[in-house]
XYZ file of C-alpha atoms in Angstrom:
169
model
C -8.229 3.256 16.073
C -7.364 6.486 14.206
C -6.333 8.336 17.377
C -3.759 5.609 18.108
C -2.164 5.725 14.644
C 1.147 7.441 14.486
C 4.277 6.055 12.893
C 4.630 3.048 10.615
C 8.126 1.619 10.251
C 9.065 -1.011 7.703
C 11.874 -2.157 5.463
C 12.308 -4.041 2.240
C 15.007 -5.118 -0.174
C 14.364 -5.432 -3.909
C 16.585 -7.480 -6.221
C 15.460 -5.778 -9.440
C 12.780 -3.776 -11.154
C 10.031 -5.431 -13.187
C 10.599 -4.726 -16.885
C 7.588 -3.036 -18.531
C 5.808 -2.408 -15.189
C 3.842 0.846 -15.186
C 1.677 1.709 -12.183
C -0.362 4.119 -14.331
C -1.536 1.372 -16.709
C -3.947 -1.273 -15.380
C -2.538 -3.977 -17.648
C 1.044 -3.268 -16.450
C 0.403 -2.260 -12.819
C 2.966 -4.440 -11.027
C 5.421 -3.542 -8.284
C 8.274 -5.564 -6.763
C 7.144 -4.520 -3.256
C 3.966 -3.157 -1.716
C 2.966 -2.542 1.855
C -0.847 -2.569 1.943
C -2.986 -0.916 4.631
C -6.778 -1.303 4.671
C -9.139 0.967 6.565
C -12.736 1.079 7.675
C -14.725 4.261 7.188
C -18.056 5.933 6.576
C -19.526 3.877 3.716
C -22.225 6.490 3.132
C -19.426 8.584 1.582
C -18.758 5.968 -1.139
C -19.605 6.947 -4.695
C -22.469 5.022 -6.327
C -19.905 3.013 -8.310
C -17.846 2.110 -5.236
C -20.976 1.259 -3.240
C -21.974 -1.180 -6.023
C -18.468 -2.688 -6.061
C -18.634 -3.092 -2.291
C -21.993 -4.841 -2.526
C -20.676 -7.116 -5.291
C -17.596 -7.999 -3.208
C -19.803 -8.869 -0.234
C -22.142 -10.974 -2.411
C -19.260 -12.904 -4.005
C -16.926 -13.314 -1.020
C -19.142 -12.778 1.998
C -16.647 -10.118 3.146
C -16.885 -6.342 3.155
C -14.551 -4.552 0.769
C -12.309 -2.201 2.769
C -13.530 1.389 2.834
C -10.068 2.475 1.685
C -6.746 0.855 0.814
C -3.426 2.691 0.918
C -0.406 1.007 -0.666
C 3.206 2.086 -0.310
C 4.978 1.024 -3.527
C 8.242 1.017 -5.473
C 7.868 2.284 -9.034
C 10.108 1.874 -12.039
C 9.975 5.577 -12.853
C 7.343 7.620 -11.000
C 8.636 10.304 -8.675
C 8.382 9.492 -4.943
C 5.302 11.219 -3.571
C 3.243 10.426 -6.676
C -0.252 9.133 -5.898
C -1.736 6.586 -8.312
C -5.486 5.911 -8.114
C -6.808 2.480 -9.017
C -8.672 2.432 -12.342
C -11.541 0.273 -10.985
C -12.176 2.103 -7.710
C -10.906 5.349 -6.279
C -10.861 3.708 -2.823
C -7.516 2.045 -3.618
C -4.545 4.363 -3.980
C -0.815 3.791 -4.263
C 1.762 6.174 -2.820
C 5.158 5.882 -4.505
C 7.907 6.010 -1.876
C 10.785 4.563 -3.920
C 11.577 4.743 -7.615
C 14.146 3.556 -10.085
C 17.183 1.304 -9.705
C 19.281 3.392 -7.276
C 18.371 1.491 -4.099
C 18.217 -2.027 -5.501
C 19.875 -4.865 -3.566
C 20.054 -2.738 -0.408
C 17.771 -2.734 2.603
C 15.589 0.366 2.463
C 14.053 1.522 5.745
C 11.045 3.807 6.042
C 9.131 5.649 8.717
C 5.750 6.968 7.603
C 3.023 8.995 9.275
C -0.077 6.948 8.431
C -2.570 9.718 9.150
C -0.691 12.306 7.079
C -0.227 9.885 4.160
C -3.892 8.817 4.232
C -5.027 12.432 4.279
C -2.675 13.250 1.395
C -3.938 10.451 -0.852
C -7.649 10.439 0.093
C -8.268 14.017 1.266
C -9.878 12.857 4.513
C -8.851 11.451 7.876
C -8.475 7.655 8.118
C -10.904 5.334 9.818
C -9.831 2.312 11.833
C -6.815 0.443 10.455
C -8.189 -3.023 9.628
C -5.219 -4.908 8.177
C -1.603 -4.707 7.086
C -0.237 -6.837 4.268
C 2.761 -7.251 2.018
C 2.654 -8.028 -1.678
C 5.064 -8.697 -4.512
C 3.244 -9.079 -7.797
C 3.926 -9.628 -11.464
C 0.514 -10.874 -12.590
C -0.070 -8.061 -15.074
C 3.336 -8.074 -16.792
C 3.983 -11.809 -16.501
C 7.462 -10.950 -15.231
C 9.355 -12.070 -12.159
C 10.316 -10.244 -8.988
C 12.335 -11.060 -5.918
C 12.050 -9.068 -2.709
C 12.507 -9.391 1.042
C 10.462 -7.727 3.757
C 11.668 -6.790 7.207
C 9.628 -6.056 10.319
C 6.505 -3.943 10.023
C 6.045 -1.910 13.179
C 3.249 0.407 14.257
C 4.200 2.956 16.873
C 0.896 4.279 18.223
C 1.554 7.101 20.663
C 4.030 5.644 23.183
C 3.871 1.889 22.608
C 5.282 -0.191 19.768
C 3.672 -3.297 18.311
C 5.605 -5.533 15.892
C 3.501 -7.150 13.186
C 6.039 -9.195 11.238
C 9.091 -11.400 11.588
C 12.625 -10.013 12.051
C 14.824 -9.250 9.070
C 16.151 -12.314 7.264
C 19.926 -12.609 7.302
């Protein structure tokens, strides 16, 4: 629940950037690492376009489209802190937290305030956190990527809950 959300801790290691990837261009929007958070929310606030997309998703898959999706990403060149809205729906937004080649081939560790990040990218408080996922993708560029993910840990208030496996050696 939103009141229980506090800190998100995670780590990743990226072997290399994806040549030609550009998060601002739909046809090149790939990233070597993404941590994906999906949220529930007040669907009456969806735009007409997003409400139609949500209905289409439910008709095709039998599942509700998340109210909002926040992705933490590594960009080839966008400045950390940059927010990139999805071209198809404004309910998916990427927050750049790493950029360029400087940290490649090294474990990068992060601690994020989920509520503050959600409010920054969507301009509203988050609903219930529904899922956490990881994603390495090169479908748009046709390139290749290699990355490792460490533990993903939520630290709501005073307790910690681990959601992933320990770091690979």
